[in-house]
mmCIF file of C-alpha atoms in Angstrom:
data_model
loop_
_atom_site.group_PDB
_atom_site.id
_atom_site.type_symbol
_atom_site.label_atom_id
_atom_site.label_comp_id
_atom_site.label_asym_id
_atom_site.label_seq_id
_atom_site.Cartn_x
_atom_site.Cartn_y
_atom_site.Cartn_z
ATOM 1 C CA MET A 300 -12.210 28.786 -22.686
ATOM 2 C CA VAL A 301 -10.949 25.218 -22.767
ATOM 3 C CA ASN A 302 -13.321 22.420 -21.826
ATOM 4 C CA TYR A 303 -11.813 19.090 -20.897
ATOM 5 C CA THR A 304 -13.434 15.699 -21.339
ATOM 6 C CA ASN A 305 -13.889 13.305 -18.411
ATOM 7 C CA GLU A 306 -10.902 11.307 -19.649
ATOM 8 C CA GLU A 307 -8.650 14.363 -19.931
ATOM 9 C CA LEU A 308 -9.562 15.434 -16.404
ATOM 10 C CA LEU A 309 -8.933 11.974 -14.954
ATOM 11 C CA HIS A 310 -5.616 11.598 -16.808
ATOM 12 C CA GLY A 311 -4.651 15.063 -15.577
ATOM 13 C CA ILE A 312 -5.301 14.065 -11.979
ATOM 14 C CA LEU A 313 -3.339 10.856 -12.460
ATOM 15 C CA ARG A 314 -0.389 12.806 -13.940
ATOM 16 C CA ASN A 315 -0.699 15.528 -11.281
ATOM 17 C CA ASP A 316 -1.022 18.030 -14.133
ATOM 18 C CA ASN A 317 -1.137 21.544 -12.622
ATOM 19 C CA LEU A 318 -3.114 22.975 -15.536
ATOM 20 C CA ILE A 319 -5.858 20.363 -15.143
ATOM 21 C CA LEU A 320 -5.872 20.658 -11.340
ATOM 22 C CA GLN A 321 -6.216 24.445 -11.604
ATOM 23 C CA TYR A 322 -9.027 23.988 -14.127
ATOM 24 C CA ILE A 323 -10.829 21.580 -11.779
ATOM 25 C CA TYR A 324 -10.430 23.955 -8.845
ATOM 26 C CA LYS A 325 -11.504 27.017 -10.853
ATOM 27 C CA ASN A 326 -14.566 25.338 -12.393
ATOM 28 C CA PHE A 327 -15.876 23.046 -9.674
ATOM 29 C CA PHE A 328 -14.747 24.323 -6.282
ATOM 30 C CA TYR A 329 -17.383 27.054 -5.984
ATOM 31 C CA LYS A 330 -20.237 24.503 -6.014
ATOM 32 C CA ILE A 331 -18.569 22.403 -3.337
ATOM 33 C CA ASN A 332 -17.847 25.526 -1.294
ATOM 34 C CA PHE A 333 -21.455 26.682 -1.594
ATOM 35 C CA PHE A 334 -22.790 23.256 -0.582
ATOM 36 C CA ILE A 335 -20.483 22.905 2.441
ATOM 37 C CA LYS A 336 -21.055 26.466 3.672
ATOM 38 C CA LYS A 337 -24.800 25.952 3.348
ATOM 39 C CA ASN A 338 -24.464 22.849 5.513
ATOM 40 C CA SER A 339 -22.597 23.984 8.634
ATOM 41 C CA GLY A 340 -19.122 24.303 7.094
ATOM 42 C CA ASP A 341 -16.693 27.074 6.219
ATOM 43 C CA ASP A 342 -14.028 27.828 3.593
ATOM 44 C CA ASP A 343 -11.406 25.716 5.371
ATOM 45 C CA ASP A 344 -13.779 22.750 5.457
ATOM 46 C CA SER A 345 -14.456 23.212 1.740
ATOM 47 C CA ASN A 346 -10.748 23.274 0.903
ATOM 48 C CA ASP A 347 -10.061 20.167 3.008
ATOM 49 C CA ILE A 348 -12.971 18.205 1.531
ATOM 50 C CA PHE A 349 -12.123 19.254 -2.037
ATOM 51 C CA GLN A 350 -8.469 18.205 -1.650
ATOM 52 C CA GLU A 351 -9.426 14.930 -0.013
ATOM 53 C CA ALA A 352 -11.841 14.193 -2.871
ATOM 54 C CA ILE A 353 -9.082 14.774 -5.451
ATOM 55 C CA ILE A 354 -6.779 12.441 -3.480
ATOM 56 C CA ILE A 355 -9.475 9.751 -3.356
ATOM 57 C CA ILE A 356 -10.076 10.065 -7.098
ATOM 58 C CA TYR A 357 -6.300 9.875 -7.680
ATOM 59 C CA ARG A 358 -6.000 6.721 -5.553
ATOM 60 C CA LYS A 359 -8.974 5.080 -7.253
ATOM 61 C CA LEU A 360 -7.437 5.877 -10.655
ATOM 62 C CA LYS A 361 -4.035 4.570 -9.565
ATOM 63 C CA SER A 362 -5.558 1.257 -8.503
ATOM 64 C CA ASN A 363 -7.738 1.030 -11.662
ATOM 65 C CA ASP A 364 -10.804 1.165 -9.456
ATOM 66 C CA LEU A 365 -12.714 4.085 -10.991
ATOM 67 C CA VAL A 366 -15.593 3.650 -13.404
ATOM 68 C CA LEU A 367 -17.140 6.956 -14.399
ATOM 69 C CA ASP A 368 -20.685 6.688 -15.730
ATOM 70 C CA CYS A 369 -21.637 10.324 -15.133
ATOM 71 C CA SER A 370 -19.890 13.657 -15.719
ATOM 72 C CA PHE A 371 -16.657 14.306 -13.834
ATOM 73 C CA GLU A 372 -18.327 17.286 -12.160
ATOM 74 C CA THR A 373 -21.179 15.123 -10.855
ATOM 75 C CA TYR A 374 -18.750 12.472 -9.646
ATOM 76 C CA LEU A 375 -16.537 15.029 -7.882
ATOM 77 C CA TYR A 376 -19.572 16.661 -6.296
ATOM 78 C CA SER A 377 -20.838 13.276 -5.101
ATOM 79 C CA VAL A 378 -17.443 12.390 -3.610
ATOM 80 C CA CYS A 379 -17.275 15.742 -1.806
ATOM 81 C CA ARG A 380 -20.843 15.357 -0.590
ATOM 82 C CA PHE A 381 -20.061 11.883 0.749
ATOM 83 C CA LEU A 382 -16.952 13.151 2.545
ATOM 84 C CA TRP A 383 -18.811 16.112 4.021
ATOM 85 C CA LEU A 384 -21.644 13.896 5.272
ATOM 86 C CA LYS A 385 -19.037 11.690 6.874
ATOM 87 C CA GLN A 386 -17.453 14.775 8.453
ATOM 88 C CA LEU A 387 -20.826 16.000 9.718
ATOM 89 C CA GLU A 388 -21.531 12.573 11.126
ATOM 90 C CA LYS A 389 -18.277 12.837 13.025
ATOM 91 C CA ARG A 390 -19.370 16.200 14.310
ATOM 92 C CA LYS A 391 -22.581 14.575 15.464
ATOM 93 C CA ASN A 392 -24.794 16.591 13.121
ATOM 94 C CA GLU A 393 -27.926 15.063 11.672
ATOM 95 C CA ARG A 394 -27.879 13.906 8.059
ATOM 96 C CA GLU A 395 -31.528 14.848 7.559
ATOM 97 C CA LYS A 396 -30.741 18.557 7.912
ATOM 98 C CA ILE A 397 -28.564 18.580 4.787
ATOM 99 C CA GLN A 398 -29.634 21.105 2.164
ATOM 100 C CA ASP A 399 -28.768 20.167 -1.378
ATOM 101 C CA ASN A 400 -29.934 21.318 -4.794
ATOM 102 C CA HIS A 401 -27.308 19.818 -7.123
ATOM 103 C CA GLU A 402 -27.304 16.574 -9.039
ATOM 104 C CA PHE A 403 -26.125 13.780 -6.779
ATOM 105 C CA HIS A 404 -25.533 10.087 -7.558
ATOM 106 C CA ALA A 405 -25.718 7.806 -4.538
ATOM 107 C CA ASP A 406 -25.073 4.803 -6.803
ATOM 108 C CA ILE A 407 -21.412 5.743 -7.351
ATOM 109 C CA TYR A 408 -20.508 4.505 -3.880
ATOM 110 C CA ASP A 409 -19.124 1.066 -3.363
ATOM 111 C CA ASN A 410 -17.280 -0.592 -0.499
ATOM 112 C CA ALA A 411 -13.937 0.343 -2.022
ATOM 113 C CA PHE A 412 -14.966 3.998 -1.992
ATOM 114 C CA GLU A 413 -15.594 4.066 1.757
ATOM 115 C CA ALA A 414 -12.459 2.001 2.342
ATOM 116 C CA THR A 415 -10.432 4.547 0.338
ATOM 117 C CA ALA A 416 -11.891 7.411 2.378
ATOM 118 C CA ASP A 417 -11.007 5.563 5.611
ATOM 119 C CA MET A 418 -7.526 4.839 4.293
ATOM 120 C CA ASN A 419 -7.110 8.558 3.559
ATOM 121 C CA GLU A 420 -7.978 9.374 7.157
ATOM 122 C CA LYS A 421 -5.425 6.878 8.448
ATOM 123 C CA TYR A 422 -2.790 8.104 5.986
ATOM 124 C CA ARG A 423 -3.308 11.725 7.086
ATOM 125 C CA LEU A 424 -2.807 10.639 10.704
ATOM 126 C CA TYR A 425 0.328 8.701 9.735
ATOM 127 C CA GLN A 426 1.710 11.705 7.781
ATOM 128 C CA LYS A 427 1.071 14.059 10.708
ATOM 129 C CA HIS A 428 3.175 11.910 13.045
ATOM 130 C CA PHE A 429 5.779 10.942 10.437
ATOM 131 C CA LYS A 430 6.557 14.666 9.944
ATOM 132 C CA ASN A 431 7.221 14.980 13.686
ATOM 133 C CA LEU A 432 9.962 12.333 13.584
ATOM 134 C CA GLY A 433 13.596 13.372 13.444
ATOM 135 C CA THR A 434 15.143 13.636 9.983
ATOM 136 C CA ASP A 435 17.218 10.467 10.501
ATOM 137 C CA CYS A 436 14.169 8.432 11.507
ATOM 138 C CA GLN A 437 12.225 9.772 8.527
ATOM 139 C CA LYS A 438 15.019 8.763 6.136
ATOM 140 C CA VAL A 439 15.440 5.303 7.686
ATOM 141 C CA LEU A 440 11.711 4.548 7.633
ATOM 142 C CA GLN A 441 11.210 5.962 4.132
ATOM 143 C CA MET A 442 13.970 3.719 2.785
ATOM 144 C CA PHE A 443 12.533 0.768 4.691
ATOM 145 C CA PHE A 444 9.036 1.436 3.241
ATOM 146 C CA ASP A 445 10.632 1.730 -0.214
ATOM 147 C CA LYS A 446 12.066 -1.781 0.376
ATOM 148 C CA VAL A 447 15.695 -0.632 0.385
ATOM 149 C CA PRO A 448 17.826 -3.491 1.833
ATOM 150 C CA LEU A 449 19.122 -2.942 5.396
ATOM 151 C CA LYS A 450 22.705 -3.178 4.175
ATOM 152 C CA GLN A 451 22.114 -0.251 1.809
ATOM 153 C CA ILE A 452 20.268 1.729 4.520
ATOM 154 C CA ALA A 453 23.312 1.284 6.790
ATOM 155 C CA GLN A 454 25.612 2.581 4.010
ATOM 156 C CA VAL A 455 23.418 5.577 3.126
ATOM 157 C CA MET A 456 22.946 6.578 6.772
ATOM 158 C CA GLY A 457 26.585 5.959 7.717
ATOM 159 C CA PHE A 458 25.720 3.291 10.290
ATOM 160 C CA GLN A 459 28.451 0.828 11.305
ATOM 161 C CA SER A 460 26.415 -2.290 10.573
ATOM 162 C CA GLU A 461 23.295 -3.792 9.097
ATOM 163 C CA LYS A 462 22.345 -4.883 12.617
ATOM 164 C CA TYR A 463 22.412 -1.267 13.854
ATOM 165 C CA ALA A 464 20.292 -0.157 10.867
ATOM 166 C CA LYS A 465 17.734 -2.821 11.789
ATOM 167 C CA LYS A 466 17.722 -1.698 15.428
ATOM 168 C CA ARG A 467 17.364 1.971 14.401
ATOM 169 C CA LYS A 468 14.493 1.136 12.029
ATOM 170 C CA TYR A 469 12.758 -0.774 14.824
ATOM 171 C CA LYS A 470 13.156 2.105 17.318
ATOM 172 C CA CYS A 471 11.893 4.701 14.810
ATOM 173 C CA LYS A 472 8.919 2.558 13.833
ATOM 174 C CA GLU A 473 8.118 1.855 17.495
ATOM 175 C CA TYR A 474 8.208 5.589 18.284
ATOM 176 C CA LEU A 475 5.979 6.392 15.287
ATOM 177 C CA VAL A 476 3.386 3.750 16.245
ATOM 178 C CA LYS A 477 3.364 4.898 19.893
ATOM 179 C CA SER A 478 2.925 8.514 18.807
ATOM 180 C CA ILE A 479 -0.001 7.620 16.501
ATOM 181 C CA LYS A 480 -1.719 5.490 19.159
ATOM 182 C CA GLN A 481 -1.646 8.417 21.609
ATOM 183 C CA ASP A 482 -3.418 10.720 19.136
ATOM 184 C CA ILE A 483 -7.093 11.386 19.862
ATOM 185 C CA GLU A 484 -7.841 10.997 16.115
ATOM 186 C CA TYR A 485 -6.540 7.420 16.264
ATOM 187 C CA LYS A 486 -9.017 6.645 19.036
ATOM 188 C CA LYS A 487 -11.853 8.122 16.934
ATOM 189 C CA ILE A 488 -10.854 5.993 13.930
ATOM 190 C CA LEU A 489 -10.865 2.890 16.141
ATOM 191 C CA GLU A 490 -14.338 3.755 17.462
ATOM 192 C CA ASN A 491 -15.675 4.287 13.927
ATOM 193 C CA ASN A 492 -14.417 0.857 12.864
ATOM 194 C CA LEU A 493 -16.199 -0.982 15.672
#
């Protein structure tokens, strides 16, 4: 069986390499699953936490913000543990009741780590509401976020003018923001940041 180095695993995540991602899932998921199930979670929780951890690692790699001074497995486990504790905290469970018998490194956390986890939460909320927008609004906003000039947006969308494209972008963005602000998850995120 193939064994990958820390570097190969990290590069695989960065490249979104299916072989590496399958290897990571096959070799490390069971420990995360065991830990989460032992601490008030279920299979769905394990899958969510595992995926979120991979996304966080990907984002930290993308922004050159990841220094690995332990094995990848230990780092991944620590990230998942952190995320699950955060989830339990949200569910108003007590941290002291956590049962854990795997190697854990509290020293891997930094402010950027928690900020990335918070950003993930906000991004998930944004994605949820973005998907509920009409196709036209999604296209307009995606082009706007990709810094496509309004003139080009008007051409691509078949709008009569740049002015109308600007108005449409404003309306779509306004609807998206309103939709997010009405979500109960948004209110929870606001409370957590106070």
